[in-house]
mmCIF file of C-alpha atoms in Angstrom:
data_model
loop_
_atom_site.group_PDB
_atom_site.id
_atom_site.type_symbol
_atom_site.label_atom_id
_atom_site.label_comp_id
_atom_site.label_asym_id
_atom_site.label_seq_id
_atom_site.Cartn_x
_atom_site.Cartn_y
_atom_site.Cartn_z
ATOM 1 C CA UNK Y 1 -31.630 -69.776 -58.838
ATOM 2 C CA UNK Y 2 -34.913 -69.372 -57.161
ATOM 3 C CA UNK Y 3 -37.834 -71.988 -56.449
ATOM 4 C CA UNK Y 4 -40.628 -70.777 -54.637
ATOM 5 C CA UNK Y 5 -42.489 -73.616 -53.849
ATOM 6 C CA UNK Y 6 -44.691 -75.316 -50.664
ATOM 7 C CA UNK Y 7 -43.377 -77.580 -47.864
ATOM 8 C CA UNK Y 8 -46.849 -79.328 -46.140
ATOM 9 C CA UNK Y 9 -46.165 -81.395 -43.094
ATOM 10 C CA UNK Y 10 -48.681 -84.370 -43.131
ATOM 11 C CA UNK Y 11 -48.241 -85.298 -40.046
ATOM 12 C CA UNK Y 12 -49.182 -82.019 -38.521
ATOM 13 C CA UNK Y 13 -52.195 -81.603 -40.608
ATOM 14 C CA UNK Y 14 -55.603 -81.759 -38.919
ATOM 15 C CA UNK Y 15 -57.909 -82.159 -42.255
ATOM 16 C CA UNK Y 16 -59.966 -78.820 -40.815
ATOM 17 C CA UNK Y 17 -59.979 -78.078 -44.296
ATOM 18 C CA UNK Y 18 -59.077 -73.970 -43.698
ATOM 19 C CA UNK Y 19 -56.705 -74.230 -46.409
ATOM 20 C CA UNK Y 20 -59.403 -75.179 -48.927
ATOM 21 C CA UNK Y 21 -61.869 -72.401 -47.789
ATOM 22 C CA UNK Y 22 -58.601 -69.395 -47.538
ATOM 23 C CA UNK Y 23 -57.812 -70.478 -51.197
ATOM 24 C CA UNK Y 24 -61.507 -70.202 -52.741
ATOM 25 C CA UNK Y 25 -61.944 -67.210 -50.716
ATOM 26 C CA UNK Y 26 -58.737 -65.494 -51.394
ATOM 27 C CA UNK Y 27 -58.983 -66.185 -54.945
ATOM 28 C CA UNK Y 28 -62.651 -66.289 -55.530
ATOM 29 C CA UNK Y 29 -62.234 -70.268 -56.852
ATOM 30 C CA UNK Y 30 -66.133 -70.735 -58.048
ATOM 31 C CA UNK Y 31 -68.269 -73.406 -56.949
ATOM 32 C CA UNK Y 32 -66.852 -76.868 -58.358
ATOM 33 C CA UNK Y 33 -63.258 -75.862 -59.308
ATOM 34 C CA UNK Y 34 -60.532 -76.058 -56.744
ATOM 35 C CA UNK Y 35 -57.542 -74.555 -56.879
ATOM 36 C CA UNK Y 36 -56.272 -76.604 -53.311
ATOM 37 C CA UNK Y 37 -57.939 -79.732 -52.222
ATOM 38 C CA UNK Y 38 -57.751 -81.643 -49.464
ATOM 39 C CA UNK Y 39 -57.660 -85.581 -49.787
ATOM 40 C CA UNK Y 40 -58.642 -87.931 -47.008
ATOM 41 C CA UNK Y 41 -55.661 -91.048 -47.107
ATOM 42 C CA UNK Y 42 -56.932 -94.130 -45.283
ATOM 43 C CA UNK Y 43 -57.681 -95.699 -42.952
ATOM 44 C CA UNK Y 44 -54.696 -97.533 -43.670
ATOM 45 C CA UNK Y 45 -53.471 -100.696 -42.135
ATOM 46 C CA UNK Y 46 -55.520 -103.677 -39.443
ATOM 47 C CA UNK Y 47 -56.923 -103.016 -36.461
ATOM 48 C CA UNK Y 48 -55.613 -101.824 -34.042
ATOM 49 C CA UNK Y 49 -52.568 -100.083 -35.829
ATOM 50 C CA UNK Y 50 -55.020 -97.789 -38.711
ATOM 51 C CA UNK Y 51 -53.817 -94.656 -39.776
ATOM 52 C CA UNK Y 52 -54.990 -92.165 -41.733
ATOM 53 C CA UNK Y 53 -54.132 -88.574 -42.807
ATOM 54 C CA UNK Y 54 -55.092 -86.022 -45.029
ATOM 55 C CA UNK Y 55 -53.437 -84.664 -48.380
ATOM 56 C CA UNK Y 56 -53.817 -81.365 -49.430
ATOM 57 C CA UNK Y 57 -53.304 -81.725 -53.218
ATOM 58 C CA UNK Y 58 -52.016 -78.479 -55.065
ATOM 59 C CA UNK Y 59 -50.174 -77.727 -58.193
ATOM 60 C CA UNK Y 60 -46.781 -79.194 -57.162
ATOM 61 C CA UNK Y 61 -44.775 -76.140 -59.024
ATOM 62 C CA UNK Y 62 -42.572 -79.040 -61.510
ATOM 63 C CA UNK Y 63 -39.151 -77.878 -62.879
ATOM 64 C CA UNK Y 64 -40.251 -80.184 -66.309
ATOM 65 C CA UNK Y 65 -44.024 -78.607 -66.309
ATOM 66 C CA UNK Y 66 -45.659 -80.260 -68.648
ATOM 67 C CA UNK Y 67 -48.234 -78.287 -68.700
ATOM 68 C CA UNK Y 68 -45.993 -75.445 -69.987
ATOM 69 C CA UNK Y 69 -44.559 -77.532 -72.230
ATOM 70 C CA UNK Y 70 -47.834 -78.550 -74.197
ATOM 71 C CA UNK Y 71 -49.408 -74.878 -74.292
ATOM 72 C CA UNK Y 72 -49.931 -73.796 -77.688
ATOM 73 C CA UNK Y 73 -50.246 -69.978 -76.679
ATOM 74 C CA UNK Y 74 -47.555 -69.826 -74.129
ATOM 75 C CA UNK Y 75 -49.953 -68.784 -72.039
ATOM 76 C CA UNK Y 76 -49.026 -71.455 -69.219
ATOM 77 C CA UNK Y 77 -45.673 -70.261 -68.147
ATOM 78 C CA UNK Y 78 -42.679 -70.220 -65.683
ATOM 79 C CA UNK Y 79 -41.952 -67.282 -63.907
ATOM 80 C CA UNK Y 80 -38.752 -65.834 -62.713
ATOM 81 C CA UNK Y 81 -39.169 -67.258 -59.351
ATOM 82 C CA UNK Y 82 -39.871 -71.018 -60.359
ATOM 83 C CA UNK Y 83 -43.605 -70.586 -60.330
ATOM 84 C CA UNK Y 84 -45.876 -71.392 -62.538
ATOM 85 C CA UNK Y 85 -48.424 -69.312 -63.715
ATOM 86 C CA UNK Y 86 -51.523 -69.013 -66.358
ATOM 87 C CA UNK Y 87 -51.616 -65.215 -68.659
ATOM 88 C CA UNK Y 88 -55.466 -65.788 -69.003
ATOM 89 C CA UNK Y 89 -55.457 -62.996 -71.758
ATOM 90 C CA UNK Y 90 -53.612 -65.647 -73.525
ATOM 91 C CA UNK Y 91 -55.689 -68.896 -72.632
ATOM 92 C CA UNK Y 92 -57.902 -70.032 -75.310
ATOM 93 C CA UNK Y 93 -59.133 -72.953 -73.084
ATOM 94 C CA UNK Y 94 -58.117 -76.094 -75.450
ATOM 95 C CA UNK Y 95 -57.717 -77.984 -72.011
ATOM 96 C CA UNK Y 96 -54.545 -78.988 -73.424
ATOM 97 C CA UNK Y 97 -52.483 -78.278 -70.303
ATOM 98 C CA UNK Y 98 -55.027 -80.324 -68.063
ATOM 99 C CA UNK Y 99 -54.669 -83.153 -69.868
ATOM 100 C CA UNK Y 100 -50.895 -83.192 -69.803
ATOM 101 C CA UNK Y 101 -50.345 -82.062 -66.146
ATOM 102 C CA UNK Y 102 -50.098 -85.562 -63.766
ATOM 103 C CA UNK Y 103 -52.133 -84.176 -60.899
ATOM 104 C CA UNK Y 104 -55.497 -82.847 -61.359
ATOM 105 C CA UNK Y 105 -54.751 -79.573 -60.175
ATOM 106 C CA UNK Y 106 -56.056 -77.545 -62.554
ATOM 107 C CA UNK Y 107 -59.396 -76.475 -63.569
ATOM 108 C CA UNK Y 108 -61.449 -75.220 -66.512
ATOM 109 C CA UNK Y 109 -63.497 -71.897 -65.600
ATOM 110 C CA UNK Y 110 -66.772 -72.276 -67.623
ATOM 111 C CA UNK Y 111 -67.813 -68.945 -67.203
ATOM 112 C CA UNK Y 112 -64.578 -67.437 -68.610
ATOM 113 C CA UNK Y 113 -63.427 -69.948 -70.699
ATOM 114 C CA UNK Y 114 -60.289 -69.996 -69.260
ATOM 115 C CA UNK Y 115 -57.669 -72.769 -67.060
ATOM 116 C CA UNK Y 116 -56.458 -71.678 -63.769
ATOM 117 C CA UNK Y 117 -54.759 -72.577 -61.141
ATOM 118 C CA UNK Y 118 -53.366 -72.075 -57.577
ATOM 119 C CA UNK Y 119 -50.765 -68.828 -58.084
ATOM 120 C CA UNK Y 120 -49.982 -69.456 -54.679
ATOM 121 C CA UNK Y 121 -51.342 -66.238 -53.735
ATOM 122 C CA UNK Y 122 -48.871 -64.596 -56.285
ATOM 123 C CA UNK Y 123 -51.268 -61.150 -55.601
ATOM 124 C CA UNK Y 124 -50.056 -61.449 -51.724
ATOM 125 C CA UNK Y 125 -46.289 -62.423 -52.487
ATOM 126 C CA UNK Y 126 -46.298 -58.969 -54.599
ATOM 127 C CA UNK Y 127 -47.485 -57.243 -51.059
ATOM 128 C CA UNK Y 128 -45.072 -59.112 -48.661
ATOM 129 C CA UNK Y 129 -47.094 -61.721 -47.552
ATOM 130 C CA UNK Y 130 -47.472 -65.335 -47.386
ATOM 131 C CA UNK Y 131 -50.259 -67.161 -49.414
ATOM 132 C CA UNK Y 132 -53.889 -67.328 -47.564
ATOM 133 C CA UNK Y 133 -53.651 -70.996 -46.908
ATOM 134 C CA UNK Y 134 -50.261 -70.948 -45.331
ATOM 135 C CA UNK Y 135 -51.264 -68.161 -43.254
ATOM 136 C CA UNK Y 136 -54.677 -69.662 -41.767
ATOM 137 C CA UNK Y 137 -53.345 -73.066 -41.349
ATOM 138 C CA UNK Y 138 -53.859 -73.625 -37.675
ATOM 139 C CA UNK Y 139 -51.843 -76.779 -37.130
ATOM 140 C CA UNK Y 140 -48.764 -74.887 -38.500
ATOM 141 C CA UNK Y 141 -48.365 -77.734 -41.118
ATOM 142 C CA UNK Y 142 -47.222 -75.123 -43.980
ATOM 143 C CA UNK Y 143 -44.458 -73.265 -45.370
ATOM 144 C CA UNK Y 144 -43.884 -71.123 -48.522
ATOM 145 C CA UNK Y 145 -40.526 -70.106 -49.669
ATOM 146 C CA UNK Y 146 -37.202 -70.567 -52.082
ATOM 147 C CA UNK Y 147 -36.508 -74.118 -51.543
ATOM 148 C CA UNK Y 148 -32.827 -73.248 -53.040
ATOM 149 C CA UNK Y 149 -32.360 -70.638 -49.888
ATOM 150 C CA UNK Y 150 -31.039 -72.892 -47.172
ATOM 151 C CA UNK Y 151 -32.431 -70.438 -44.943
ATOM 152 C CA UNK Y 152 -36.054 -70.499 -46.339
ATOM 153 C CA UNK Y 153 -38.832 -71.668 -44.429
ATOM 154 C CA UNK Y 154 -38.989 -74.807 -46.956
ATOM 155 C CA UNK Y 155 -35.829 -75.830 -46.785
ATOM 156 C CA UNK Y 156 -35.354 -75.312 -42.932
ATOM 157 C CA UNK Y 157 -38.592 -77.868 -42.645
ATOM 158 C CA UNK Y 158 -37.376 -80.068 -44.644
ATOM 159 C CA UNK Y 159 -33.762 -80.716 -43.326
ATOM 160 C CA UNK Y 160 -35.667 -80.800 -39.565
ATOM 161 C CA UNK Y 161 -38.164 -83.496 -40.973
ATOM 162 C CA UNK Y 162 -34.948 -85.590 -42.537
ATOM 163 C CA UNK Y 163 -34.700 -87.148 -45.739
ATOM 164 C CA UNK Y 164 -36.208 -90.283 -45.195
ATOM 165 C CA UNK Y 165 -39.744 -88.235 -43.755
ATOM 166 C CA UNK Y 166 -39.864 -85.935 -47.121
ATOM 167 C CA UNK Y 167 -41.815 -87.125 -49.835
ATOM 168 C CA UNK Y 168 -42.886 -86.237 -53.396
ATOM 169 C CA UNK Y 169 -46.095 -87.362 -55.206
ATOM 170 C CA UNK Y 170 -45.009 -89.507 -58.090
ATOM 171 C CA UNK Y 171 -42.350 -87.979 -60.737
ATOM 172 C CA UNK Y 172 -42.655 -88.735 -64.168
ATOM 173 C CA UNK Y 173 -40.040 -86.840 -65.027
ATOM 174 C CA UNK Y 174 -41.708 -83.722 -64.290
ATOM 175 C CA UNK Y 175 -39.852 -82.968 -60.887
ATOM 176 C CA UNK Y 176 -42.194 -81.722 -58.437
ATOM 177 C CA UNK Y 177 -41.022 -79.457 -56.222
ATOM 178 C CA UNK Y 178 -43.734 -79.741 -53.467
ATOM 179 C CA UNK Y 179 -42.633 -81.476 -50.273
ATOM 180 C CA UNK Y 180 -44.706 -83.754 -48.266
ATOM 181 C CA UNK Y 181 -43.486 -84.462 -44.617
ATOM 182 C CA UNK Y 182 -44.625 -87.765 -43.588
ATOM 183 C CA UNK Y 183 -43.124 -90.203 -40.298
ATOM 184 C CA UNK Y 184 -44.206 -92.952 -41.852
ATOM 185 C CA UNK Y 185 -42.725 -96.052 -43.642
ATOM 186 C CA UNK Y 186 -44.452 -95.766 -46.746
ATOM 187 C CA UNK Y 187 -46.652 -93.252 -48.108
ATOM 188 C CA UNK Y 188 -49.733 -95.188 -50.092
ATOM 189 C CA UNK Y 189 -50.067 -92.322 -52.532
ATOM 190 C CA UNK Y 190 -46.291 -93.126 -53.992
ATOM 191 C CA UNK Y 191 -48.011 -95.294 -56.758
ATOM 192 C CA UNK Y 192 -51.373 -93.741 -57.034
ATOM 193 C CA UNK Y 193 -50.673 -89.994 -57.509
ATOM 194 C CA UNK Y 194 -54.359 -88.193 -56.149
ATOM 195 C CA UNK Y 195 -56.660 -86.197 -58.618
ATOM 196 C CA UNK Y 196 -58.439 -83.076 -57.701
ATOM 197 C CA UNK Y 197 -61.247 -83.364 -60.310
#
């Protein structure tokens, strides 16, 4: 089985905010819809020991997607690869799917009527290369790959980072399959999953 999916390592991440600007760029994302956002976490904590760290919220790529499940058209689908993808010749933008999905990381195009998403770059995975914001991100804080291929990218990250340092955002039975890598006791958005809208 394949699961291409997105490892991001919070604790590498700078908030410079180059994955936000790759994605709209890449992907021409019009003004006022993201497709990747990046969420400042914090300050956390009393002086002196604050933290805070930044959360790049994406479509988290669930095994259960319900926003595949609720599509009338079957125009929200999963792909071969474990990705999950929009046929916008098929979209009749009843909003359905945004309402179902958990995360906020999807977004209604006005001017075409349409819901889309991150593809993660699906048009440079077709050419042999990595999606835009995994290849600008300068703190080296993101990986792309088949989390089922022990010798992926994802999966190597993960088993560095160790099981207690890899998170998810909250599962409601949907299964995300987005890692978060975070050396920290708790991570605050456990209970409060973040929305992009």
């Amino acid at each position: 089985m394949t699961q291409k999916t997105l490892v991001i390592d919070l604790d590498r991440c700078t908030g410079c905010f180059a994955c936000e600007v790759a994605c709209k760029q890449e992907n021409h994302v019009p003004l006022g819809m993201h497709y990747n956002k990046v969420l400042s976490i914090g300050p956390v904590g009393t002086f002196p020991d604050v933290k805070q760290y930044f959360l790049p919220a994406v479509c988290q790529v669930c095994e259960n997607a319900p926003c595949v499940t609720v599509c009338p058209t079957g125009a929200s689908y999963r792909a071969e690869d474990g990705q999950i993808m929009i046929n916008k010749e098929k979209c009749i933008g009843c909003k359905l799917c945004m309402a179902a999905y958990p995360y906020g990381a999807r977004s209604y195009n006005e001017k075409t009527h349409v819901v889309e998403k991150c593809t993660l770059c699906n048009h440079l995975q077709a050419v042999g290369e990595e999606p835009a914001c995994v290849k600008v991100c300068c703190a080296k804080a993101r990986f792309f790959g088949d989390i089922d291929d022990p010798e992926s990218p994802v999966s190597k990250a993960v088993k560095a980072a160790g099981p207690e340092n890899v998170h998810t955002l909250p599962d409601s039975g949907n299964k995300p399959t987005v890692r978060y890598i975070l050396h920290k006791k708790t991570a605050p958005w456990q209970s409060h999953p973040p929305k992009m809208g």
